[in-house]
Amino acid sequence: MHAQDKPVKFGDVLDVSGELDDQPVAPRDAARLQAAEQSVPGGTQKGGPAAVLQSVATVNARAGHVGRAQTACPVADAGATITETELAGRRVVTESVGGQVVGKMVTPAPVAMTDPPGALEKDAVTIGRALEAVGAMVGDRPVEQSDAAAVQVAELCATGSDSTNAREKLPADKGATWEDAERVVSAEIRNKLDMATTPGGMADAVTTAARLNQERPRP
């Protein structure tokens, strides 16, 4: 039997149980979670639960297994929700569909935007210095793909080049901003299965630098 001969169900692509497990994914189900993700800053992630549901819902609809207005009963009853909490300086975004948790993202707490931005000050904490600090703290820990992706984005933010030596390029370095922090965080979690940044890693370092710059006293 070919894959298109039967619908893709929630249990085929998400870790769910009960009635939801055996329900085919429909476009309206995916749209509900996608709308919930978009309501939270930084909530929408490439390869996240909403993107997965959107892909399989499209396949199911094209094969005629579900209608455009169809929705799974548990989703109709409990909907799709996202909750955001902060614990010990970490931001936790939890996604639920039909009353069941289907995704969790753990990142540094977001940096508040200020005007004027402290990152423009001459003595601002730079991205290059954050890179060097992480390099000094890594020690014997194996470098993962998420580390490499975060470093590449951080170097691009700092110097406009993703093939650089942080110390040699320091004169071209720039103060870390909340935009830089968001880009580095996004790069790191996109390359980790658990969607969580590494404590003391690149995302944490750039976020801390950006927060110090934003919260610094103004003359």
mmCIF file of C-alpha atoms in Angstrom:
data_model
loop_
_atom_site.group_PDB
_atom_site.id
_atom_site.type_symbol
_atom_site.label_atom_id
_atom_site.label_comp_id
_atom_site.label_asym_id
_atom_site.label_seq_id
_atom_site.Cartn_x
_atom_site.Cartn_y
_atom_site.Cartn_z
ATOM 1 C CA MET A 1 0.000 0.000 0.000
ATOM 2 C CA HIS A 2 1.358 3.375 -1.029
ATOM 3 C CA ALA A 3 1.628 6.148 1.542
ATOM 4 C CA GLN A 4 -1.029 8.209 -0.273
ATOM 5 C CA ASP A 5 -3.549 5.354 0.078
ATOM 6 C CA LYS A 6 -4.078 6.223 3.741
ATOM 7 C CA PRO A 7 -4.026 9.508 5.647
ATOM 8 C CA VAL A 8 -1.146 10.651 7.819
ATOM 9 C CA LYS A 9 -2.347 10.727 11.407
ATOM 10 C CA PHE A 10 -1.275 12.843 14.376
ATOM 11 C CA GLY A 11 0.401 9.842 15.962
ATOM 12 C CA ASP A 12 2.532 9.321 12.838
ATOM 13 C CA VAL A 13 4.310 12.653 13.233
ATOM 14 C CA LEU A 14 3.822 13.789 16.848
ATOM 15 C CA ASP A 15 4.225 12.133 20.236
ATOM 16 C CA VAL A 16 0.531 11.986 21.168
ATOM 17 C CA SER A 17 -1.809 9.357 22.577
ATOM 18 C CA GLY A 18 -5.492 8.581 23.028
ATOM 19 C CA GLU A 19 -8.090 9.689 20.508
ATOM 20 C CA LEU A 20 -5.788 12.254 18.884
ATOM 21 C CA ASP A 21 -3.235 9.566 17.997
ATOM 22 C CA ASP A 22 -5.516 8.010 15.368
ATOM 23 C CA GLN A 23 -6.951 11.218 13.890
ATOM 24 C CA PRO A 24 -5.899 12.289 10.362
ATOM 25 C CA VAL A 25 -4.247 15.701 10.191
ATOM 26 C CA ALA A 26 -6.390 18.277 8.382
ATOM 27 C CA PRO A 27 -5.483 21.785 7.134
ATOM 28 C CA ARG A 28 -7.621 23.494 9.786
ATOM 29 C CA ASP A 29 -5.760 21.615 12.544
ATOM 30 C CA ALA A 30 -2.415 22.809 11.204
ATOM 31 C CA ALA A 31 -3.714 26.355 10.770
ATOM 32 C CA ARG A 32 -4.795 26.511 14.418
ATOM 33 C CA LEU A 33 -1.347 25.614 15.710
ATOM 34 C CA GLN A 34 0.337 27.897 13.203
ATOM 35 C CA ALA A 35 -1.823 30.824 14.363
ATOM 36 C CA ALA A 36 -0.974 30.025 17.979
ATOM 37 C CA GLU A 37 2.766 29.954 17.176
ATOM 38 C CA GLN A 38 2.577 33.316 15.448
ATOM 39 C CA SER A 39 0.993 34.872 18.529
ATOM 40 C CA VAL A 40 4.227 34.381 20.507
ATOM 41 C CA PRO A 41 7.403 36.278 19.488
ATOM 42 C CA GLY A 42 9.955 33.768 18.262
ATOM 43 C CA GLY A 43 7.440 30.939 18.560
ATOM 44 C CA THR A 44 7.349 29.972 14.894
ATOM 45 C CA GLN A 45 10.223 27.635 14.111
ATOM 46 C CA LYS A 46 11.355 25.947 10.930
ATOM 47 C CA GLY A 47 10.687 22.239 11.347
ATOM 48 C CA GLY A 48 8.537 22.829 14.453
ATOM 49 C CA PRO A 49 5.174 21.141 15.183
ATOM 50 C CA ALA A 50 3.128 23.645 13.148
ATOM 51 C CA ALA A 51 5.372 23.235 10.097
ATOM 52 C CA VAL A 52 5.157 19.444 10.384
ATOM 53 C CA LEU A 53 1.366 19.482 10.644
ATOM 54 C CA GLN A 54 1.096 21.910 7.725
ATOM 55 C CA SER A 55 3.136 19.587 5.490
ATOM 56 C CA VAL A 56 1.179 16.429 6.268
ATOM 57 C CA ALA A 57 -2.175 18.234 6.163
ATOM 58 C CA THR A 58 -1.356 19.358 2.629
ATOM 59 C CA VAL A 59 -0.545 15.768 1.652
ATOM 60 C CA ASN A 60 -3.772 14.484 3.210
ATOM 61 C CA ALA A 61 -5.880 17.157 1.513
ATOM 62 C CA ARG A 62 -4.342 16.583 -1.913
ATOM 63 C CA ALA A 63 -4.974 12.850 -1.597
ATOM 64 C CA GLY A 64 -8.613 13.512 -0.684
ATOM 65 C CA HIS A 65 -8.361 12.005 2.797
ATOM 66 C CA VAL A 66 -9.521 15.169 4.575
ATOM 67 C CA GLY A 67 -11.615 18.172 3.709
ATOM 68 C CA ARG A 68 -10.485 21.790 3.947
ATOM 69 C CA ALA A 69 -13.005 22.510 6.696
ATOM 70 C CA GLN A 70 -12.434 19.264 8.569
ATOM 71 C CA THR A 71 -10.852 19.180 12.024
ATOM 72 C CA ALA A 72 -9.986 16.448 14.508
ATOM 73 C CA CYS A 73 -12.446 16.187 17.410
ATOM 74 C CA PRO A 74 -9.815 16.668 20.166
ATOM 75 C CA VAL A 75 -8.496 19.745 18.359
ATOM 76 C CA ALA A 76 -12.009 21.114 17.945
ATOM 77 C CA ASP A 77 -12.630 20.612 21.667
ATOM 78 C CA ALA A 78 -9.316 21.761 23.193
ATOM 79 C CA GLY A 79 -7.864 23.766 20.306
ATOM 80 C CA ALA A 80 -4.175 24.570 19.837
ATOM 81 C CA THR A 81 -2.439 26.687 22.441
ATOM 82 C CA ILE A 82 0.954 28.106 23.318
ATOM 83 C CA THR A 83 2.040 29.078 26.816
ATOM 84 C CA GLU A 84 5.099 31.140 27.645
ATOM 85 C CA THR A 85 6.801 31.141 31.044
ATOM 86 C CA GLU A 86 10.122 32.334 32.432
ATOM 87 C CA LEU A 87 12.090 30.246 34.896
ATOM 88 C CA ALA A 88 15.556 31.061 36.228
ATOM 89 C CA GLY A 89 16.313 33.354 33.313
ATOM 90 C CA ARG A 90 15.140 30.831 30.716
ATOM 91 C CA ARG A 91 12.112 31.309 28.462
ATOM 92 C CA VAL A 92 9.974 28.190 28.018
ATOM 93 C CA VAL A 93 7.434 28.077 25.183
ATOM 94 C CA THR A 94 5.124 25.040 25.286
ATOM 95 C CA GLU A 95 2.865 24.060 22.373
ATOM 96 C CA SER A 96 -0.237 21.911 22.846
ATOM 97 C CA VAL A 97 -2.742 20.413 20.411
ATOM 98 C CA GLY A 98 -5.949 18.787 21.566
ATOM 99 C CA GLY A 99 -4.836 19.173 25.159
ATOM 100 C CA GLN A 100 -1.525 17.331 24.622
ATOM 101 C CA VAL A 101 1.961 18.876 24.638
ATOM 102 C CA VAL A 102 3.568 18.469 21.218
ATOM 103 C CA GLY A 103 6.545 20.799 21.454
ATOM 104 C CA LYS A 104 8.679 22.748 23.887
ATOM 105 C CA MET A 105 11.284 25.424 23.187
ATOM 106 C CA VAL A 106 13.739 26.585 25.869
ATOM 107 C CA THR A 107 15.792 29.718 25.201
ATOM 108 C CA PRO A 108 17.356 32.588 27.138
ATOM 109 C CA ALA A 109 14.834 35.163 28.298
ATOM 110 C CA PRO A 110 14.275 37.732 25.511
ATOM 111 C CA VAL A 111 16.065 41.074 25.560
ATOM 112 C CA ALA A 112 13.890 44.169 25.864
ATOM 113 C CA MET A 113 14.427 46.779 23.148
ATOM 114 C CA THR A 114 15.472 50.210 24.358
ATOM 115 C CA ASP A 115 15.910 53.553 22.641
ATOM 116 C CA PRO A 116 18.612 54.619 22.112
ATOM 117 C CA PRO A 117 20.156 51.121 21.946
ATOM 118 C CA GLY A 118 23.129 50.639 24.253
ATOM 119 C CA ALA A 119 24.840 48.495 21.624
ATOM 120 C CA LEU A 120 25.871 51.698 19.831
ATOM 121 C CA GLU A 121 28.005 52.905 22.753
ATOM 122 C CA LYS A 122 31.792 52.726 22.306
ATOM 123 C CA ASP A 123 32.251 50.446 25.302
ATOM 124 C CA ALA A 124 29.341 48.123 24.434
ATOM 125 C CA VAL A 125 29.804 44.373 24.864
ATOM 126 C CA THR A 126 30.535 43.050 21.392
ATOM 127 C CA ILE A 127 29.581 39.818 19.667
ATOM 128 C CA GLY A 128 33.250 39.035 19.112
ATOM 129 C CA ARG A 129 33.900 39.160 22.844
ATOM 130 C CA ALA A 130 30.929 36.877 23.434
ATOM 131 C CA LEU A 131 32.398 34.427 20.900
ATOM 132 C CA GLU A 132 35.738 34.441 22.660
ATOM 133 C CA ALA A 133 34.124 33.972 26.071
ATOM 134 C CA VAL A 134 32.237 30.891 24.883
ATOM 135 C CA GLY A 135 35.379 29.471 23.310
ATOM 136 C CA ALA A 136 37.200 29.802 26.613
ATOM 137 C CA MET A 137 34.376 28.090 28.538
ATOM 138 C CA VAL A 138 33.676 25.151 26.210
ATOM 139 C CA GLY A 139 36.626 23.088 27.439
ATOM 140 C CA ASP A 140 36.417 19.430 26.415
ATOM 141 C CA ARG A 141 32.725 19.478 25.502
ATOM 142 C CA PRO A 142 32.197 18.138 21.956
ATOM 143 C CA VAL A 143 31.133 20.815 19.472
ATOM 144 C CA GLU A 144 27.678 20.080 18.113
ATOM 145 C CA GLN A 145 25.949 21.189 14.918
ATOM 146 C CA SER A 146 23.875 23.631 16.950
ATOM 147 C CA ASP A 147 27.072 25.266 18.258
ATOM 148 C CA ALA A 148 28.477 25.630 14.756
ATOM 149 C CA ALA A 149 25.238 27.102 13.401
ATOM 150 C CA ALA A 150 25.006 29.627 16.243
ATOM 151 C CA VAL A 151 28.650 30.672 15.864
ATOM 152 C CA GLN A 152 28.233 31.117 12.110
ATOM 153 C CA VAL A 153 25.252 33.432 12.568
ATOM 154 C CA ALA A 154 27.005 35.327 15.374
ATOM 155 C CA GLU A 155 30.076 35.921 13.202
ATOM 156 C CA LEU A 156 27.885 37.079 10.338
ATOM 157 C CA CYS A 157 26.122 39.543 12.659
ATOM 158 C CA ALA A 158 29.450 40.820 14.010
ATOM 159 C CA THR A 159 31.514 41.239 10.866
ATOM 160 C CA GLY A 160 29.368 40.570 7.831
ATOM 161 C CA SER A 161 31.384 37.401 7.156
ATOM 162 C CA ASP A 162 30.742 33.840 8.335
ATOM 163 C CA SER A 163 34.372 32.724 7.886
ATOM 164 C CA THR A 164 36.251 34.846 10.392
ATOM 165 C CA ASN A 165 38.528 34.738 13.395
ATOM 166 C CA ALA A 166 36.821 36.635 16.211
ATOM 167 C CA ARG A 167 40.049 38.108 17.601
ATOM 168 C CA GLU A 168 41.524 39.126 14.224
ATOM 169 C CA LYS A 169 38.239 40.715 13.132
ATOM 170 C CA LEU A 170 37.603 42.487 16.438
ATOM 171 C CA PRO A 171 38.111 46.014 14.963
ATOM 172 C CA ALA A 172 35.159 45.280 12.654
ATOM 173 C CA ASP A 173 33.138 43.861 15.530
ATOM 174 C CA LYS A 174 29.863 45.409 16.745
ATOM 175 C CA GLY A 175 27.917 45.668 19.970
ATOM 176 C CA ALA A 176 25.398 42.859 20.491
ATOM 177 C CA THR A 177 21.766 43.882 19.955
ATOM 178 C CA TRP A 178 18.468 42.186 20.722
ATOM 179 C CA GLU A 179 18.120 41.435 16.973
ATOM 180 C CA ASP A 180 21.502 39.650 17.007
ATOM 181 C CA ALA A 181 20.450 37.643 20.062
ATOM 182 C CA GLU A 182 17.215 36.529 18.390
ATOM 183 C CA ARG A 183 19.061 35.407 15.254
ATOM 184 C CA VAL A 184 21.660 33.411 17.182
ATOM 185 C CA VAL A 185 19.040 31.801 19.434
ATOM 186 C CA SER A 186 16.985 30.807 16.398
ATOM 187 C CA ALA A 187 20.024 29.263 14.664
ATOM 188 C CA GLU A 188 20.940 27.230 17.736
ATOM 189 C CA ILE A 189 17.520 25.762 18.479
ATOM 190 C CA ARG A 190 16.831 24.960 14.804
ATOM 191 C CA ASN A 191 19.767 22.562 14.971
ATOM 192 C CA LYS A 192 18.845 20.806 18.238
ATOM 193 C CA LEU A 193 16.276 18.048 18.478
ATOM 194 C CA ASP A 194 15.138 19.178 21.923
ATOM 195 C CA MET A 195 14.658 22.791 20.730
ATOM 196 C CA ALA A 196 16.644 24.070 23.720
ATOM 197 C CA THR A 197 19.690 26.312 23.735
ATOM 198 C CA THR A 198 22.824 25.057 25.494
ATOM 199 C CA PRO A 199 23.350 26.684 28.918
ATOM 200 C CA GLY A 200 26.510 28.785 28.662
ATOM 201 C CA GLY A 201 26.565 28.363 24.886
ATOM 202 C CA MET A 202 26.624 30.866 22.035
ATOM 203 C CA ALA A 203 22.967 31.856 22.262
ATOM 204 C CA ASP A 204 23.279 32.479 25.991
ATOM 205 C CA ALA A 205 26.456 34.527 25.517
ATOM 206 C CA VAL A 206 25.076 36.821 22.809
ATOM 207 C CA THR A 207 21.792 37.244 24.689
ATOM 208 C CA THR A 208 23.675 38.202 27.851
ATOM 209 C CA ALA A 209 25.818 40.667 25.893
ATOM 210 C CA ALA A 210 22.732 42.205 24.289
ATOM 211 C CA ARG A 211 20.974 42.468 27.657
ATOM 212 C CA LEU A 212 23.981 44.190 29.236
ATOM 213 C CA ASN A 213 24.038 46.661 26.351
ATOM 214 C CA GLN A 214 20.319 47.367 26.511
ATOM 215 C CA GLU A 215 20.172 47.756 30.289
ATOM 216 C CA ARG A 216 23.333 49.853 30.714
ATOM 217 C CA PRO A 217 22.818 53.241 32.407
ATOM 218 C CA ARG A 218 22.561 56.185 30.027
ATOM 219 C CA PRO A 219 24.659 59.330 30.658
#
